Amino acid sequence: MMMNLFSSFDPSTNFSLSLNWLSTLLSFFIIPPMFWLIPSRIHMLWNMIIMTLHKEFKILINNKKSQGSTLMFISLFSLILFNNFLGLFPYIFTSTSHMVLTLTLALPLWMSFMLFGWTMNTTHMFAHLVPQGTPGMLMPFMVLIESISNIIRPGTLAIRLSANMIAGHLLMTLLGSTGPSLSISLVNLLIMTQILLLILETAVSIIQSYVFAVLSTLYSSEVN
């Protein structure tokens, strides 16, 4: 009876993995960073990235009335960056390669900028449709061109992010599928190529999240 009672504390494995000490490991992640004596290097690195982005976005916005608006674009950068990075791991769904997510991020941002601009700065928005120094004969065409370029902005933001994510993953998948039919020497070359492609995709995931956040910041600065 006593053996059966204490057998619940015996080490056990589930899902063909040794998960005995997982609870102890998770406890370190649950402890808030404020209770650590010295911040971790990851925490310090992330703070440095956030402050650098804050200074750069503040210059791009160039509006003293909207000091806290950089937080929105830093959060957008972080969300896209984490999703791009997670998509590089095997068997993890790459959500940023689908238009459902990218349009969900781009369309409400663009719509809010347009509503704010046309409501609060109507004269400025009309003046923005005609660049300075445009000849009188070309003004109707410039208004049409500027209106079309303004309307397609959320689409270009969404397509740019998803297309770049899809292109790299497709190339890695196509190269990886040819592995079983190659010789040993070619397989070694294929592995080196895949490692280089993985490094390139890591850089692309950072660059695309930065480009998305910077373009969103520039679009917001136009309506202020």
Coordinates of N, CA and C in Angstrom, one line a residue:
M1 N 0.8 -1.2 0.0 CA 0.0 0.0 0.0 C 0.9 1.3 0.0
M2 N 1.9 1.2 0.9 CA 2.8 2.4 1.0 C 3.6 2.6 -0.3
M3 N 4.0 1.4 -0.9 CA 4.7 1.5 -2.2 C 3.9 2.1 -3.3
N4 N 2.6 1.7 -3.3 CA 1.7 2.3 -4.4 C 1.5 3.8 -4.1
L5 N 1.4 4.2 -2.8 CA 1.1 5.5 -2.5 C 2.3 6.5 -3.0
F6 N 3.5 6.0 -2.7 CA 4.7 6.9 -3.1 C 5.2 6.6 -4.5
S7 N 4.6 5.7 -5.2 CA 5.0 5.5 -6.6 C 4.7 6.6 -7.5
S8 N 3.8 7.5 -7.1 CA 3.5 8.7 -7.9 C 4.6 9.7 -8.0
F9 N 5.6 9.5 -7.1 CA 6.8 10.4 -7.1 C 8.0 9.8 -7.9
D10 N 7.8 8.6 -8.4 CA 8.8 7.9 -9.2 C 9.1 8.7 -10.5
P11 N 10.3 8.7 -11.0 CA 10.6 9.3 -12.3 C 9.8 8.6 -13.4
S12 N 9.3 9.4 -14.3 CA 8.5 8.8 -15.4 C 8.8 9.6 -16.7
T13 N 8.5 9.0 -17.8 CA 8.7 9.7 -19.1 C 7.4 9.7 -19.9
N14 N 7.2 10.8 -20.6 CA 6.0 10.9 -21.5 C 6.4 11.3 -22.9
F15 N 5.7 11.0 -23.9 CA 5.9 11.4 -25.3 C 7.3 11.0 -25.8
S16 N 7.9 9.9 -25.2 CA 9.2 9.4 -25.6 C 10.3 10.4 -25.3
L17 N 10.0 11.3 -24.3 CA 11.0 12.3 -23.9 C 11.1 12.3 -22.4
S18 N 12.3 12.6 -21.9 CA 12.5 12.6 -20.4 C 12.2 14.0 -19.9
L19 N 11.0 14.1 -19.3 CA 10.4 15.4 -18.9 C 10.4 15.5 -17.3
N20 N 11.4 14.7 -16.7 CA 11.3 14.6 -15.2 C 11.7 16.0 -14.6
W21 N 12.7 16.6 -15.1 CA 13.2 17.9 -14.5 C 12.7 19.1 -15.2
L22 N 11.7 19.0 -16.1 CA 11.2 20.1 -16.8 C 10.6 21.2 -15.9
S23 N 9.9 20.7 -14.8 CA 9.2 21.7 -13.9 C 10.3 22.5 -13.2
T24 N 11.4 21.9 -12.9 CA 12.5 22.7 -12.2 C 13.1 23.8 -13.2
L25 N 13.2 23.4 -14.5 CA 13.7 24.3 -15.5 C 12.7 25.4 -15.7
L26 N 11.4 25.1 -15.8 CA 10.4 26.1 -16.0 C 10.3 27.1 -14.9
S27 N 10.7 26.7 -13.7 CA 10.6 27.7 -12.6 C 11.6 28.8 -12.7
F28 N 12.7 28.6 -13.4 CA 13.6 29.7 -13.6 C 13.1 30.7 -14.6
F29 N 12.3 30.2 -15.6 CA 11.7 31.1 -16.5 C 10.5 31.9 -15.9
I30 N 9.8 31.4 -14.9 CA 8.7 32.0 -14.3 C 9.1 33.1 -13.4
I31 N 10.3 33.0 -12.8 CA 10.8 34.1 -11.9 C 10.9 35.4 -12.6
P32 N 10.3 36.4 -12.2 CA 10.4 37.7 -12.9 C 11.8 38.3 -12.9
P33 N 12.2 39.0 -14.0 CA 13.6 39.5 -14.1 C 13.9 40.5 -13.0
M34 N 12.9 41.1 -12.4 CA 13.2 42.2 -11.4 C 13.8 41.5 -10.1
F35 N 13.6 40.2 -9.9 CA 14.1 39.6 -8.7 C 15.6 39.1 -8.8
W36 N 16.1 39.3 -10.0 CA 17.5 38.9 -10.2 C 18.4 40.1 -9.8
L37 N 19.5 39.8 -9.3 CA 20.4 40.9 -8.8 C 21.0 41.7 -10.0
I38 N 21.4 41.0 -11.0 CA 22.0 41.6 -12.2 C 21.2 41.2 -13.4
P39 N 20.7 42.1 -14.3 CA 20.0 41.7 -15.5 C 20.8 40.7 -16.3
S40 N 20.1 39.8 -17.0 CA 20.8 38.9 -17.9 C 21.3 39.6 -19.1
R41 N 22.2 39.0 -19.8 CA 22.8 39.6 -21.0 C 21.7 39.7 -22.1
I42 N 20.8 38.7 -22.2 CA 19.7 38.8 -23.1 C 18.8 40.0 -22.8
H43 N 18.6 40.3 -21.5 CA 17.8 41.4 -21.1 C 18.4 42.7 -21.4
M44 N 19.8 42.8 -21.2 CA 20.5 44.0 -21.5 C 20.6 44.2 -23.0
L45 N 20.8 43.1 -23.8 CA 20.8 43.3 -25.3 C 19.5 43.8 -25.8
W46 N 18.4 43.2 -25.3 CA 17.0 43.6 -25.7 C 16.7 45.1 -25.4
N47 N 17.2 45.5 -24.2 CA 17.0 46.9 -23.8 C 17.8 47.8 -24.7
M48 N 19.0 47.4 -25.1 CA 19.8 48.2 -26.0 C 19.1 48.3 -27.4
I49 N 18.5 47.2 -27.9 CA 17.8 47.2 -29.2 C 16.6 48.2 -29.1
I50 N 15.8 48.1 -28.0 CA 14.6 48.9 -27.8 C 15.0 50.4 -27.8
M51 N 16.0 50.7 -27.1 CA 16.4 52.1 -27.0 C 16.9 52.7 -28.3
T52 N 17.7 51.8 -29.0 CA 18.2 52.3 -30.4 C 17.0 52.5 -31.3
L53 N 16.0 51.6 -31.3 CA 14.8 51.8 -32.1 C 14.0 53.0 -31.7
H54 N 13.9 53.2 -30.4 CA 13.2 54.3 -29.9 C 13.8 55.7 -30.4
K55 N 15.1 55.8 -30.3 CA 15.8 57.0 -30.8 C 15.6 57.2 -32.3
E56 N 15.7 56.1 -33.1 CA 15.5 56.2 -34.5 C 14.1 56.6 -34.9
F57 N 13.1 55.9 -34.3 CA 11.7 56.1 -34.7 C 11.3 57.5 -34.2
K58 N 11.9 58.0 -33.1 CA 11.5 59.4 -32.6 C 12.0 60.4 -33.6
I59 N 13.1 60.2 -34.3 CA 13.6 61.1 -35.3 C 12.7 61.0 -36.5
L60 N 12.3 59.8 -36.9 CA 11.4 59.7 -38.1 C 10.1 60.3 -37.9
I61 N 9.5 60.2 -36.7 CA 8.2 60.7 -36.4 C 8.3 62.3 -36.3
N62 N 9.3 62.8 -35.6 CA 9.6 64.2 -35.5 C 8.3 65.0 -35.1
N63 N 7.7 64.5 -34.0 CA 6.6 65.2 -33.5 C 6.6 65.1 -32.0
K64 N 6.7 66.3 -31.3 CA 6.9 66.3 -29.8 C 5.6 65.9 -29.1
K65 N 4.5 66.0 -29.8 CA 3.2 65.6 -29.2 C 3.0 64.1 -29.1
S66 N 3.7 63.3 -29.9 CA 3.5 61.9 -29.9 C 4.7 61.2 -29.4
Q67 N 5.1 61.4 -28.1 CA 6.3 60.8 -27.6 C 6.2 59.3 -27.4
G68 N 5.0 58.8 -27.0 CA 4.9 57.4 -26.7 C 4.5 56.6 -27.9
S69 N 4.4 57.2 -29.1 CA 3.9 56.4 -30.2 C 5.0 55.5 -30.8
T70 N 6.3 55.7 -30.4 CA 7.3 54.8 -30.8 C 7.1 53.4 -30.2
L71 N 6.5 53.3 -29.0 CA 6.2 52.0 -28.4 C 5.4 51.1 -29.3
M72 N 4.5 51.6 -30.0 CA 3.6 50.8 -30.9 C 4.5 50.2 -32.1
F73 N 5.4 51.0 -32.6 CA 6.2 50.5 -33.7 C 7.3 49.5 -33.2
I74 N 7.8 49.7 -32.0 CA 8.8 48.8 -31.4 C 8.1 47.5 -31.1
S75 N 6.8 47.5 -30.7 CA 6.1 46.3 -30.4 C 5.8 45.6 -31.7
L76 N 5.5 46.3 -32.8 CA 5.3 45.7 -34.1 C 6.5 45.0 -34.6
F77 N 7.7 45.7 -34.5 CA 9.0 45.1 -34.8 C 9.2 43.8 -34.1
S78 N 9.0 43.8 -32.8 CA 9.2 42.7 -31.9 C 8.3 41.5 -32.3
L79 N 7.1 41.8 -32.6 CA 6.1 40.7 -33.0 C 6.5 40.0 -34.3
I80 N 6.9 40.8 -35.3 CA 7.3 40.3 -36.6 C 8.6 39.6 -36.5
L81 N 9.5 40.1 -35.7 CA 10.8 39.5 -35.5 C 10.7 38.1 -34.9
F82 N 9.9 38.0 -33.8 CA 9.8 36.7 -33.1 C 9.1 35.7 -34.0
N83 N 8.1 36.1 -34.8 CA 7.5 35.2 -35.7 C 8.4 34.7 -36.8
N84 N 9.2 35.7 -37.3 CA 10.2 35.3 -38.4 C 11.2 34.3 -37.9
F85 N 11.7 34.6 -36.7 CA 12.7 33.7 -36.1 C 12.2 32.3 -35.8
L86 N 11.0 32.2 -35.3 CA 10.4 30.9 -34.9 C 10.1 30.1 -36.2
G87 N 9.8 30.8 -37.3 CA 9.6 30.1 -38.6 C 10.8 29.5 -39.1
L88 N 12.0 29.8 -38.6 CA 13.2 29.2 -39.1 C 13.4 27.8 -38.5
F89 N 12.7 27.5 -37.4 CA 12.9 26.2 -36.8 C 12.0 25.1 -37.5
P90 N 12.5 23.9 -37.5 CA 11.7 22.8 -38.2 C 10.4 22.6 -37.5
Y91 N 9.4 22.3 -38.3 CA 8.0 21.9 -37.8 C 7.3 23.0 -37.0
I92 N 7.7 24.3 -37.2 CA 7.0 25.4 -36.6 C 6.4 26.2 -37.7
F93 N 5.1 26.5 -37.6 CA 4.3 27.2 -38.6 C 4.9 28.7 -38.7
T94 N 5.2 29.1 -40.0 CA 5.7 30.4 -40.3 C 4.5 31.3 -40.5
S95 N 4.0 32.0 -39.5 CA 2.7 32.8 -39.7 C 2.9 34.0 -40.5
T96 N 4.2 34.6 -40.6 CA 4.4 35.8 -41.3 C 4.5 35.6 -42.8
S97 N 4.5 34.3 -43.3 CA 4.5 34.0 -44.7 C 3.1 34.0 -45.3
H98 N 2.1 34.3 -44.5 CA 0.7 34.2 -44.9 C 0.1 35.6 -44.9
M99 N -0.7 36.0 -45.9 CA -1.3 37.3 -46.0 C -2.3 37.6 -45.0
V100 N -2.8 36.5 -44.3 CA -3.8 36.7 -43.3 C -3.2 37.5 -42.1
L101 N -2.0 37.2 -41.7 CA -1.3 37.9 -40.6 C -0.8 39.2 -41.1
T102 N -0.1 39.3 -42.2 CA 0.6 40.5 -42.7 C -0.5 41.6 -43.0
L103 N -1.6 41.2 -43.6 CA -2.6 42.2 -43.9 C -3.3 42.7 -42.6
T104 N -3.4 41.7 -41.6 CA -4.0 42.1 -40.3 C -3.1 43.1 -39.6
L105 N -1.8 43.1 -39.8 CA -1.0 44.1 -39.2 C -0.9 45.4 -40.0
A106 N -0.9 45.3 -41.3 CA -0.7 46.5 -42.2 C -2.0 47.3 -42.4
L107 N -3.2 46.6 -42.6 CA -4.4 47.3 -42.9 C -4.9 48.2 -41.8
P108 N -5.0 47.7 -40.5 CA -5.5 48.6 -39.5 C -4.6 49.8 -39.2
L109 N -3.3 49.6 -39.3 CA -2.3 50.7 -39.2 C -2.6 51.8 -40.2
W110 N -2.7 51.4 -41.5 CA -2.9 52.3 -42.6 C -4.2 53.0 -42.4
M111 N -5.2 52.3 -42.1 CA -6.6 52.8 -41.9 C -6.6 53.9 -40.8
S112 N -6.0 53.6 -39.7 CA -5.9 54.5 -38.6 C -5.2 55.8 -39.0
F113 N -4.1 55.7 -39.7 CA -3.3 56.8 -40.1 C -4.2 57.7 -41.1
M114 N -4.9 57.1 -42.0 CA -5.7 57.8 -42.9 C -6.9 58.5 -42.2
L115 N -7.5 57.8 -41.3 CA -8.6 58.4 -40.6 C -8.1 59.6 -39.8
F116 N -7.0 59.5 -39.1 CA -6.5 60.6 -38.3 C -6.0 61.7 -39.2
G117 N -5.4 61.4 -40.3 CA -4.9 62.5 -41.2 C -6.0 63.3 -41.8
W118 N -7.0 62.6 -42.4 CA -8.1 63.3 -43.1 C -9.0 64.0 -42.1
T119 N -9.1 63.5 -40.8 CA -9.9 64.2 -39.8 C -9.2 65.4 -39.2
M120 N -8.0 65.3 -38.8 CA -7.3 66.3 -38.1 C -6.5 67.2 -38.9
N121 N -5.9 66.7 -40.0 CA -5.0 67.6 -40.9 C -5.5 67.5 -42.3
T122 N -6.7 67.9 -42.6 CA -7.3 67.8 -43.9 C -6.6 68.6 -44.9
T123 N -6.2 69.8 -44.6 CA -5.5 70.7 -45.6 C -4.2 70.1 -45.9
H124 N -3.5 69.6 -44.9 CA -2.2 69.0 -45.2 C -2.3 67.7 -46.1
M125 N -3.3 66.9 -45.9 CA -3.5 65.7 -46.7 C -3.8 66.1 -48.1
F126 N -4.6 67.1 -48.3 CA -4.9 67.6 -49.7 C -3.6 68.1 -50.4
A127 N -2.8 68.8 -49.6 CA -1.6 69.4 -50.2 C -0.6 68.3 -50.5
H128 N -0.6 67.2 -49.7 CA 0.3 66.1 -49.9 C 0.0 65.4 -51.3
L129 N -1.2 65.5 -51.8 CA -1.5 64.8 -53.0 C -0.9 65.5 -54.2
V130 N -0.5 66.7 -54.1 CA 0.2 67.5 -55.2 C 1.6 67.9 -54.7
P131 N 2.6 67.2 -55.2 CA 4.0 67.6 -54.8 C 4.3 69.1 -55.2
Q132 N 5.2 69.7 -54.4 CA 5.6 71.0 -54.7 C 6.3 71.2 -56.0
G133 N 5.9 72.2 -56.8 CA 6.5 72.5 -58.1 C 5.9 71.7 -59.2
T134 N 4.8 71.1 -59.0 CA 4.1 70.3 -60.1 C 3.5 71.3 -61.1
P135 N 3.7 71.2 -62.4 CA 3.0 72.0 -63.4 C 1.5 71.9 -63.3
G136 N 0.8 72.9 -63.7 CA -0.7 72.9 -63.6 C -1.3 71.8 -64.4
M137 N -0.8 71.5 -65.6 CA -1.3 70.5 -66.5 C -1.2 69.1 -65.9
L138 N -0.2 68.9 -65.1 CA 0.0 67.6 -64.5 C -0.6 67.3 -63.2
M139 N -1.3 68.4 -62.6 CA -1.8 68.2 -61.3 C -2.9 67.2 -61.2
P140 N -3.9 67.1 -62.1 CA -4.9 66.0 -62.0 C -4.2 64.6 -62.1
F141 N -3.2 64.4 -62.9 CA -2.5 63.1 -63.0 C -1.8 62.8 -61.7
M142 N -1.1 63.9 -61.1 CA -0.4 63.6 -59.9 C -1.3 63.3 -58.7
V143 N -2.5 63.9 -58.7 CA -3.5 63.5 -57.6 C -3.9 62.1 -57.8
L144 N -4.1 61.6 -59.0 CA -4.5 60.2 -59.3 C -3.4 59.3 -58.9
I145 N -2.1 59.6 -59.3 CA -1.0 58.7 -59.0 C -0.8 58.7 -57.5
E146 N -0.8 59.8 -56.8 CA -0.6 59.8 -55.4 C -1.7 59.1 -54.6
S147 N -2.9 59.2 -55.1 CA -4.0 58.5 -54.4 C -3.8 57.0 -54.6
I148 N -3.5 56.5 -55.8 CA -3.3 55.1 -56.0 C -2.1 54.6 -55.2
S149 N -1.0 55.3 -55.1 CA 0.1 54.9 -54.3 C -0.2 54.9 -52.9
N150 N -1.1 55.7 -52.4 CA -1.5 55.8 -51.0 C -2.4 54.6 -50.7
I151 N -3.3 54.2 -51.6 CA -4.2 53.1 -51.4 C -3.5 51.8 -51.3
I152 N -2.5 51.6 -52.2 CA -1.9 50.3 -52.2 C -0.8 50.1 -51.2
R153 N -0.6 51.0 -50.3 CA 0.4 50.9 -49.3 C 0.3 49.7 -48.3
P154 N -0.9 49.4 -47.8 CA -1.0 48.2 -46.9 C -0.8 47.0 -47.7
G155 N -1.2 46.9 -49.0 CA -0.9 45.7 -49.8 C 0.6 45.5 -50.0
T156 N 1.3 46.6 -50.3 CA 2.7 46.4 -50.5 C 3.5 46.0 -49.2
L157 N 3.0 46.6 -48.1 CA 3.6 46.2 -46.8 C 3.4 44.7 -46.6
A158 N 2.2 44.2 -46.8 CA 1.9 42.8 -46.5 C 2.6 41.9 -47.5
I159 N 2.5 42.2 -48.8 CA 3.1 41.4 -49.8 C 4.6 41.3 -49.6
R160 N 5.3 42.4 -49.3 CA 6.7 42.4 -49.2 C 7.2 41.5 -48.1
L161 N 6.5 41.5 -46.9 CA 6.9 40.7 -45.8 C 6.6 39.2 -46.1
S162 N 5.4 38.9 -46.6 CA 5.1 37.5 -46.8 C 5.9 36.9 -48.0
A163 N 6.1 37.7 -49.1 CA 6.9 37.1 -50.2 C 8.3 36.8 -49.8
N164 N 9.0 37.7 -49.0 CA 10.3 37.4 -48.6 C 10.4 36.2 -47.7
M165 N 9.4 36.0 -46.8 CA 9.4 34.8 -46.0 C 9.2 33.5 -46.8
I166 N 8.3 33.6 -47.8 CA 8.0 32.4 -48.6 C 9.2 32.0 -49.4
A167 N 9.9 33.0 -50.0 CA 10.9 32.8 -51.0 C 12.1 32.0 -50.4
G168 N 12.6 32.4 -49.2 CA 13.7 31.7 -48.6 C 13.3 30.3 -48.1
H169 N 12.1 30.2 -47.6 CA 11.7 28.8 -47.1 C 11.5 27.9 -48.3
L170 N 10.9 28.4 -49.4 CA 10.8 27.5 -50.5 C 12.1 27.0 -51.1
L171 N 13.1 27.9 -51.2 CA 14.4 27.6 -51.7 C 15.1 26.5 -50.8
M172 N 15.0 26.7 -49.5 CA 15.5 25.7 -48.6 C 14.8 24.4 -48.7
T173 N 13.5 24.4 -48.9 CA 12.8 23.1 -49.0 C 13.1 22.4 -50.3
L174 N 13.2 23.2 -51.4 CA 13.5 22.6 -52.7 C 15.0 22.0 -52.7
L175 N 15.9 22.7 -52.1 CA 17.3 22.1 -52.0 C 17.3 20.9 -51.1
G176 N 16.6 21.0 -50.0 CA 16.6 19.8 -49.0 C 15.9 18.6 -49.6
S177 N 14.9 18.7 -50.4 CA 14.3 17.6 -51.0 C 15.1 16.8 -52.0
T178 N 16.2 17.4 -52.5 CA 17.1 16.7 -53.5 C 18.2 15.9 -52.8
G179 N 18.3 16.0 -51.5 CA 19.3 15.3 -50.7 C 19.4 13.8 -50.9
P180 N 18.3 13.0 -50.8 CA 18.4 11.6 -51.0 C 18.9 11.1 -52.3
S181 N 18.8 11.9 -53.4 CA 19.2 11.4 -54.7 C 20.7 11.9 -55.0
L182 N 21.4 12.4 -54.1 CA 22.7 13.0 -54.4 C 23.8 12.0 -53.8
S183 N 25.0 12.2 -54.3 CA 26.1 11.4 -53.7 C 26.6 12.1 -52.4
I184 N 27.6 11.4 -51.8 CA 28.1 11.9 -50.5 C 28.8 13.3 -50.6
S185 N 29.6 13.4 -51.6 CA 30.3 14.7 -51.8 C 29.3 15.8 -52.1
L186 N 28.3 15.6 -52.9 CA 27.3 16.6 -53.2 C 26.4 16.9 -52.0
V187 N 26.2 15.9 -51.1 CA 25.4 16.1 -49.9 C 26.1 17.0 -49.0
N188 N 27.4 16.9 -48.9 CA 28.2 17.8 -48.1 C 28.1 19.2 -48.6
L189 N 28.2 19.4 -49.9 CA 28.0 20.7 -50.5 C 26.6 21.3 -50.2
L190 N 25.6 20.4 -50.3 CA 24.3 20.8 -50.1 C 24.1 21.2 -48.6
I191 N 24.7 20.6 -47.7 CA 24.6 21.0 -46.2 C 25.2 22.3 -46.0
M192 N 26.4 22.6 -46.6 CA 27.0 23.9 -46.5 C 26.1 25.0 -47.1
T193 N 25.5 24.7 -48.3 CA 24.6 25.6 -48.9 C 23.4 25.9 -48.0
Q194 N 22.9 24.9 -47.4 CA 21.7 25.1 -46.5 C 22.1 25.9 -45.3
I195 N 23.3 25.7 -44.8 CA 23.7 26.5 -43.6 C 23.8 28.0 -44.0
L196 N 24.4 28.2 -45.2 CA 24.5 29.6 -45.7 C 23.2 30.2 -45.9
L197 N 22.2 29.4 -46.4 CA 20.9 29.9 -46.7 C 20.2 30.2 -45.3
L198 N 20.5 29.4 -44.3 CA 19.8 29.6 -43.0 C 20.3 30.9 -42.4
I199 N 21.7 31.2 -42.6 CA 22.2 32.5 -42.1 C 21.6 33.6 -42.9
L200 N 21.4 33.5 -44.2 CA 20.8 34.5 -45.0 C 19.3 34.8 -44.6
E201 N 18.6 33.7 -44.3 CA 17.2 33.8 -43.8 C 17.1 34.5 -42.5
T202 N 18.1 34.2 -41.6 CA 18.1 34.9 -40.3 C 18.3 36.4 -40.5
A203 N 19.2 36.8 -41.4 CA 19.3 38.2 -41.7 C 18.1 38.8 -42.4
V204 N 17.4 38.1 -43.2 CA 16.2 38.5 -43.9 C 15.1 38.7 -42.9
S205 N 15.0 37.8 -41.9 CA 13.9 38.0 -40.9 C 14.1 39.2 -40.1
I206 N 15.4 39.6 -39.8 CA 15.6 40.8 -39.1 C 15.3 42.0 -39.9
I207 N 15.8 42.0 -41.2 CA 15.7 43.2 -42.1 C 14.2 43.4 -42.4
Q208 N 13.4 42.4 -42.6 CA 12.0 42.6 -43.0 C 11.2 43.1 -41.9
S209 N 11.5 42.7 -40.7 CA 10.7 43.2 -39.5 C 11.1 44.7 -39.3
Y210 N 12.4 45.0 -39.6 CA 12.8 46.4 -39.4 C 12.2 47.3 -40.5
V211 N 12.2 46.8 -41.8 CA 11.6 47.5 -42.9 C 10.1 47.8 -42.7
F212 N 9.4 46.8 -42.2 CA 7.9 46.9 -41.9 C 7.7 48.0 -40.9
A213 N 8.5 48.0 -39.8 CA 8.3 49.0 -38.7 C 8.7 50.4 -39.2
V214 N 9.8 50.5 -40.0 CA 10.2 51.8 -40.4 C 9.3 52.4 -41.4
L215 N 8.7 51.6 -42.3 CA 7.8 52.1 -43.3 C 6.5 52.6 -42.6
S216 N 6.1 51.8 -41.6 CA 4.9 52.2 -40.8 C 5.1 53.5 -40.1
T217 N 6.3 53.7 -39.6 CA 6.7 54.9 -38.9 C 6.7 56.1 -39.9
L218 N 7.2 55.9 -41.1 CA 7.2 57.0 -42.1 C 5.8 57.3 -42.6
Y219 N 4.9 56.3 -42.7 CA 3.5 56.6 -43.1 C 2.8 57.4 -42.0
S220 N 3.1 57.1 -40.7 CA 2.5 57.9 -39.7 C 3.0 59.3 -39.6
S221 N 4.3 59.5 -39.9 CA 4.9 60.9 -39.9 C 4.3 61.8 -41.0
E222 N 3.8 61.1 -42.1 CA 3.2 61.9 -43.2 C 1.9 62.6 -42.8
V223 N 1.2 62.0 -41.9 CA -0.2 62.5 -41.5 C -0.1 63.4 -40.4
N224 N 1.0 63.6 -39.7 CA 1.2 64.5 -38.6 C 1.6 65.9 -39.1

